[in-house]
Short mmCIF file of C-alpha atoms in Angstrom, two decimals:
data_model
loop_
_atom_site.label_atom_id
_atom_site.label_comp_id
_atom_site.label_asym_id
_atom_site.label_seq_id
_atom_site.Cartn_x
_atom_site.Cartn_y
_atom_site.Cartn_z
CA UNK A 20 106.33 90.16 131.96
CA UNK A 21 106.03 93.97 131.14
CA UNK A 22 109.25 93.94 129.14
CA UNK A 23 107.49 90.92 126.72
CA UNK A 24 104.64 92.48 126.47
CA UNK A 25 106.42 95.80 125.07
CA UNK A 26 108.22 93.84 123.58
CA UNK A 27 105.09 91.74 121.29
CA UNK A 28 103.19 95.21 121.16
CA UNK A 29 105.97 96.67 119.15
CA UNK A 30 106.12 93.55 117.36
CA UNK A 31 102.81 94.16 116.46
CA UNK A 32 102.96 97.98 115.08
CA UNK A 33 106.04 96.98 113.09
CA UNK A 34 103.69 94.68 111.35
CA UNK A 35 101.05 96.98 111.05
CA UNK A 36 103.41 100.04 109.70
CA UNK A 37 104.96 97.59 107.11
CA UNK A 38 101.23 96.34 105.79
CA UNK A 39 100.06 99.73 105.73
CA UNK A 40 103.52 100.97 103.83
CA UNK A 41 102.57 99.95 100.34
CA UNK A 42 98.67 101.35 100.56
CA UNK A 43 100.59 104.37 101.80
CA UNK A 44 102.87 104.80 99.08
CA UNK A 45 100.36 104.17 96.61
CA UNK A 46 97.87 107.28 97.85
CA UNK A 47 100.98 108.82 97.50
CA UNK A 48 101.46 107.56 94.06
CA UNK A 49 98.01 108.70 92.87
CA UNK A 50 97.85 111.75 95.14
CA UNK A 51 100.43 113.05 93.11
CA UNK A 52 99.45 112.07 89.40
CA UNK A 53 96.07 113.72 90.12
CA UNK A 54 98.03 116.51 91.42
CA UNK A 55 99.98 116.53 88.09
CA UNK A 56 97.08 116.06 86.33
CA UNK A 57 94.84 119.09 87.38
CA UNK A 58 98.00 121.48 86.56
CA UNK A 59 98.52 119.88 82.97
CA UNK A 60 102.07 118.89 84.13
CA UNK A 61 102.11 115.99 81.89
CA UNK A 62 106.02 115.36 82.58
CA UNK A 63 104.97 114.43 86.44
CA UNK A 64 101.87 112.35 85.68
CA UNK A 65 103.76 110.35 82.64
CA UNK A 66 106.32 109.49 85.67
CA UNK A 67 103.99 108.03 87.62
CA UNK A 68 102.88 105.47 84.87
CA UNK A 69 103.90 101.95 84.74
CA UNK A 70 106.52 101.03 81.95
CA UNK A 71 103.67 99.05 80.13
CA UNK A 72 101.17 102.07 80.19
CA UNK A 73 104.66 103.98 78.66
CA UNK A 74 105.29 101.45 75.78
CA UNK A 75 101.78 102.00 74.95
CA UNK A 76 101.88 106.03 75.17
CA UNK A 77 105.67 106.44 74.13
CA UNK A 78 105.24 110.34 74.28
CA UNK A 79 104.39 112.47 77.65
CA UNK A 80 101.50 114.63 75.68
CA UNK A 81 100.06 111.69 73.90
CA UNK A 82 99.99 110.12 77.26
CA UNK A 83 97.87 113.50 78.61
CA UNK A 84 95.69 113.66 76.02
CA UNK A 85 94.47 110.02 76.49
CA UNK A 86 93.83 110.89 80.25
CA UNK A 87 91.90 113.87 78.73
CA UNK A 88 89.29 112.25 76.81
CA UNK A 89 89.29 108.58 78.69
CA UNK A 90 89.19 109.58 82.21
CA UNK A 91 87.99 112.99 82.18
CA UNK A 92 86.46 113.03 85.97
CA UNK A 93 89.89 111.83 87.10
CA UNK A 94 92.00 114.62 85.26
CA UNK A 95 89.61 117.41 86.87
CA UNK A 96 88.29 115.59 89.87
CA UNK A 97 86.03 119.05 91.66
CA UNK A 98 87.28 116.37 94.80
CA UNK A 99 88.27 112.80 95.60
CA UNK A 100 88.94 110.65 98.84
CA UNK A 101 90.76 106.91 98.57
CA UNK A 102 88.16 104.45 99.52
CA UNK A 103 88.92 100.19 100.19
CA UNK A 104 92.69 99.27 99.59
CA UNK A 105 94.25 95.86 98.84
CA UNK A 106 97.47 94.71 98.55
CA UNK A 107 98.79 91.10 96.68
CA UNK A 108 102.06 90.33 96.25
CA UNK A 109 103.72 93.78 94.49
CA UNK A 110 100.23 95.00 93.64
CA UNK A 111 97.80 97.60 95.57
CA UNK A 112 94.37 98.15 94.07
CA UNK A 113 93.16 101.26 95.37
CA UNK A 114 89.18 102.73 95.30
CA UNK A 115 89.05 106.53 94.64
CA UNK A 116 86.13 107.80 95.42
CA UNK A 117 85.73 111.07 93.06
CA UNK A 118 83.20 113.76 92.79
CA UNK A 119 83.34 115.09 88.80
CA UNK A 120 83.29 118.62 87.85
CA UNK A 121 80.42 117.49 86.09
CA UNK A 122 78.55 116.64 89.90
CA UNK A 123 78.89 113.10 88.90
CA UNK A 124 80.20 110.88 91.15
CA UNK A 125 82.68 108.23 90.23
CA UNK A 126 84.99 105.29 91.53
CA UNK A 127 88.28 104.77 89.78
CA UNK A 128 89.67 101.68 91.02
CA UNK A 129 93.94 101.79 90.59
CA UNK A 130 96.11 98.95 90.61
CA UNK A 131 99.73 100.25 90.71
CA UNK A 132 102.74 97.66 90.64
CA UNK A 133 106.58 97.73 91.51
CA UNK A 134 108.51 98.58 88.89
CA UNK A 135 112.01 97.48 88.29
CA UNK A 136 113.48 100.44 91.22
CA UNK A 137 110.85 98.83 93.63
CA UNK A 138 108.58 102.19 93.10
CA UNK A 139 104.98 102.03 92.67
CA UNK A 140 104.18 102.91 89.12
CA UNK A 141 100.39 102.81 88.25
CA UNK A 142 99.53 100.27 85.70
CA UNK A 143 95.77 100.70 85.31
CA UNK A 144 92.79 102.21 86.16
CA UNK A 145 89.34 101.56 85.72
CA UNK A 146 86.50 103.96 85.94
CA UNK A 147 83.29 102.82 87.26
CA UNK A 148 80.13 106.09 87.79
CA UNK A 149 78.71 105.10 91.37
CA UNK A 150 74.88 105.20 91.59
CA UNK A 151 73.37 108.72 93.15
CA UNK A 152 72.72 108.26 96.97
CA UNK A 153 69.40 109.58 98.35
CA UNK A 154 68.80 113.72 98.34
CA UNK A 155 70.26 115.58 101.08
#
Protein backbone atom coordinates (compact mmCIF):
# COMPACT_ATOMS: atom_id res chain seq x y z
CA UNK A 1 0.00 0.00 0.00
CA UNK A 2 2.89 2.49 0.87
CA UNK A 3 4.81 1.56 -2.27
CA UNK A 4 1.38 2.70 -4.50
CA UNK A 5 0.92 5.45 -2.80
CA UNK A 6 4.67 6.71 -3.55
CA UNK A 7 4.20 5.48 -6.31
CA UNK A 8 0.67 7.87 -7.45
CA UNK A 9 2.32 10.84 -5.41
CA UNK A 10 5.18 10.91 -7.80
CA UNK A 11 2.79 10.38 -10.44
CA UNK A 12 1.31 13.36 -9.40
CA UNK A 13 4.48 15.89 -9.20
CA UNK A 14 5.55 14.60 -12.60
CA UNK A 15 2.33 16.05 -13.74
CA UNK A 16 2.59 19.05 -11.92
CA UNK A 17 6.47 19.77 -13.00
CA UNK A 18 5.48 19.12 -16.70
CA UNK A 19 2.26 21.74 -16.48
CA UNK A 20 4.27 24.15 -14.75
CA UNK A 21 7.36 23.61 -17.44
CA UNK A 22 6.03 25.81 -20.19
CA UNK A 23 4.81 28.88 -17.68
CA UNK A 24 8.37 28.34 -16.48
CA UNK A 25 10.11 28.67 -19.58
CA UNK A 26 8.14 31.46 -20.63
CA UNK A 27 9.12 33.83 -17.34
CA UNK A 28 12.22 32.75 -18.51
CA UNK A 29 11.55 33.86 -21.97
CA UNK A 30 10.41 37.35 -20.90
CA UNK A 31 12.72 37.57 -17.89
CA UNK A 32 15.34 37.71 -20.26
CA UNK A 33 14.02 40.08 -23.15
CA UNK A 34 13.31 42.64 -20.40
CA UNK A 35 16.70 41.92 -19.25
CA UNK A 36 17.93 42.63 -22.83
CA UNK A 37 15.84 45.34 -23.07
CA UNK A 38 16.91 47.62 -20.08
CA UNK A 39 20.73 47.18 -21.35
CA UNK A 40 19.81 48.21 -25.06
CA UNK A 41 21.12 44.73 -26.15
CA UNK A 42 18.86 44.66 -29.02
CA UNK A 43 20.68 41.40 -30.52
CA UNK A 44 19.25 39.36 -27.26
CA UNK A 45 15.74 40.84 -27.18
CA UNK A 46 15.32 40.45 -31.24
CA UNK A 47 16.11 36.58 -30.30
CA UNK A 48 13.53 36.25 -28.17
CA UNK A 49 10.85 37.38 -30.81
CA UNK A 50 8.64 35.12 -32.66
CA UNK A 51 9.51 34.63 -36.47
CA UNK A 52 6.25 36.61 -37.32
CA UNK A 53 7.16 39.65 -35.01
CA UNK A 54 10.80 39.18 -37.18
CA UNK A 55 9.20 39.27 -40.72
CA UNK A 56 7.55 42.32 -39.55
CA UNK A 57 10.83 44.03 -37.95
CA UNK A 58 13.44 42.38 -40.41
CA UNK A 59 16.31 44.43 -38.68
CA UNK A 60 17.46 44.00 -34.79
CA UNK A 61 17.49 48.08 -34.24
CA UNK A 62 14.29 48.67 -36.07
CA UNK A 63 12.95 45.97 -33.90
CA UNK A 64 14.36 48.17 -30.60
CA UNK A 65 13.22 51.20 -31.61
CA UNK A 66 9.58 49.98 -31.98
CA UNK A 67 9.84 48.58 -28.33
CA UNK A 68 11.09 52.16 -27.58
CA UNK A 69 8.26 54.22 -28.49
CA UNK A 70 5.30 51.36 -28.31
CA UNK A 71 5.99 49.82 -25.06
CA UNK A 72 8.00 52.24 -23.29
CA UNK A 73 7.06 51.02 -19.50
CA UNK A 74 8.14 47.54 -20.63
CA UNK A 75 11.66 48.59 -22.08
CA UNK A 76 12.44 50.52 -18.66
CA UNK A 77 10.15 48.74 -16.28
CA UNK A 78 11.55 50.80 -12.53
CA UNK A 79 10.10 46.85 -11.55
CA UNK A 80 7.82 44.04 -12.67
CA UNK A 81 6.46 40.66 -11.15
CA UNK A 82 4.56 37.85 -13.57
CA UNK A 83 1.02 37.81 -12.48
CA UNK A 84 -1.95 34.89 -13.84
CA UNK A 85 -0.42 32.35 -16.42
CA UNK A 86 -2.21 30.16 -18.99
CA UNK A 87 -1.20 27.69 -21.15
CA UNK A 88 -3.27 26.22 -24.59
CA UNK A 89 -1.93 23.98 -26.73
CA UNK A 90 1.86 25.58 -27.68
CA UNK A 91 0.76 28.93 -26.30
CA UNK A 92 1.36 30.61 -22.66
CA UNK A 93 -0.23 34.00 -22.07
CA UNK A 94 1.51 35.49 -19.32
CA UNK A 95 0.31 38.83 -16.99
CA UNK A 96 3.28 41.11 -16.08
CA UNK A 97 2.55 43.16 -13.62
CA UNK A 98 4.96 46.37 -14.16
CA UNK A 99 5.60 49.45 -12.22
CA UNK A 100 6.80 52.36 -15.02
CA UNK A 101 9.62 54.63 -14.48
CA UNK A 102 7.01 57.00 -14.96
CA UNK A 103 5.16 55.56 -11.33
CA UNK A 104 2.55 54.24 -13.58
CA UNK A 105 1.52 51.01 -13.18
CA UNK A 106 0.89 48.67 -16.04
CA UNK A 107 -0.09 45.00 -17.14
CA UNK A 108 1.48 43.65 -20.28
CA UNK A 109 -0.18 40.54 -21.05
CA UNK A 110 2.47 38.07 -23.35
CA UNK A 111 1.49 35.29 -25.38
CA UNK A 112 4.70 33.49 -26.52
CA UNK A 113 4.43 30.34 -28.92
CA UNK A 114 6.77 27.36 -29.99
CA UNK A 115 8.65 28.06 -32.69
CA UNK A 116 9.86 25.61 -35.21
CA UNK A 117 13.08 24.33 -32.46
CA UNK A 118 10.18 23.86 -29.87
CA UNK A 119 11.52 27.24 -28.02
CA UNK A 120 9.24 29.77 -26.74
CA UNK A 121 9.52 32.81 -28.91
CA UNK A 122 7.18 35.74 -27.88
CA UNK A 123 4.66 36.60 -30.45
CA UNK A 124 2.76 39.48 -28.86
CA UNK A 125 2.18 41.64 -26.23
CA UNK A 126 -0.40 43.83 -25.22
CA UNK A 127 -0.18 46.69 -22.83
CA UNK A 128 -3.04 47.45 -20.68
CA UNK A 129 -2.31 50.76 -17.60
CA UNK A 130 -4.00 49.09 -14.41
CA UNK A 131 -6.22 51.50 -12.40
CA UNK A 132 -4.32 53.24 -9.16
CA UNK A 133 -5.14 51.19 -5.94
CA UNK A 134 -6.09 53.16 -2.80
CA UNK A 135 -3.12 55.52 -1.03
CA UNK A 136 -0.80 53.84 1.18
Amino acid sequence: MVRITAIALCLIFAGRVQADEPVDTAQSVIRAQIKAFTEDDAEAAYSFASPEIQAKFPDKRLFLDMVKRSYQHLYRPSRFAFGRAKVVGDEVVQEVLISGSDGKDWTAIYSLIRDADNNYRVSGVMMVQTAPGPEL
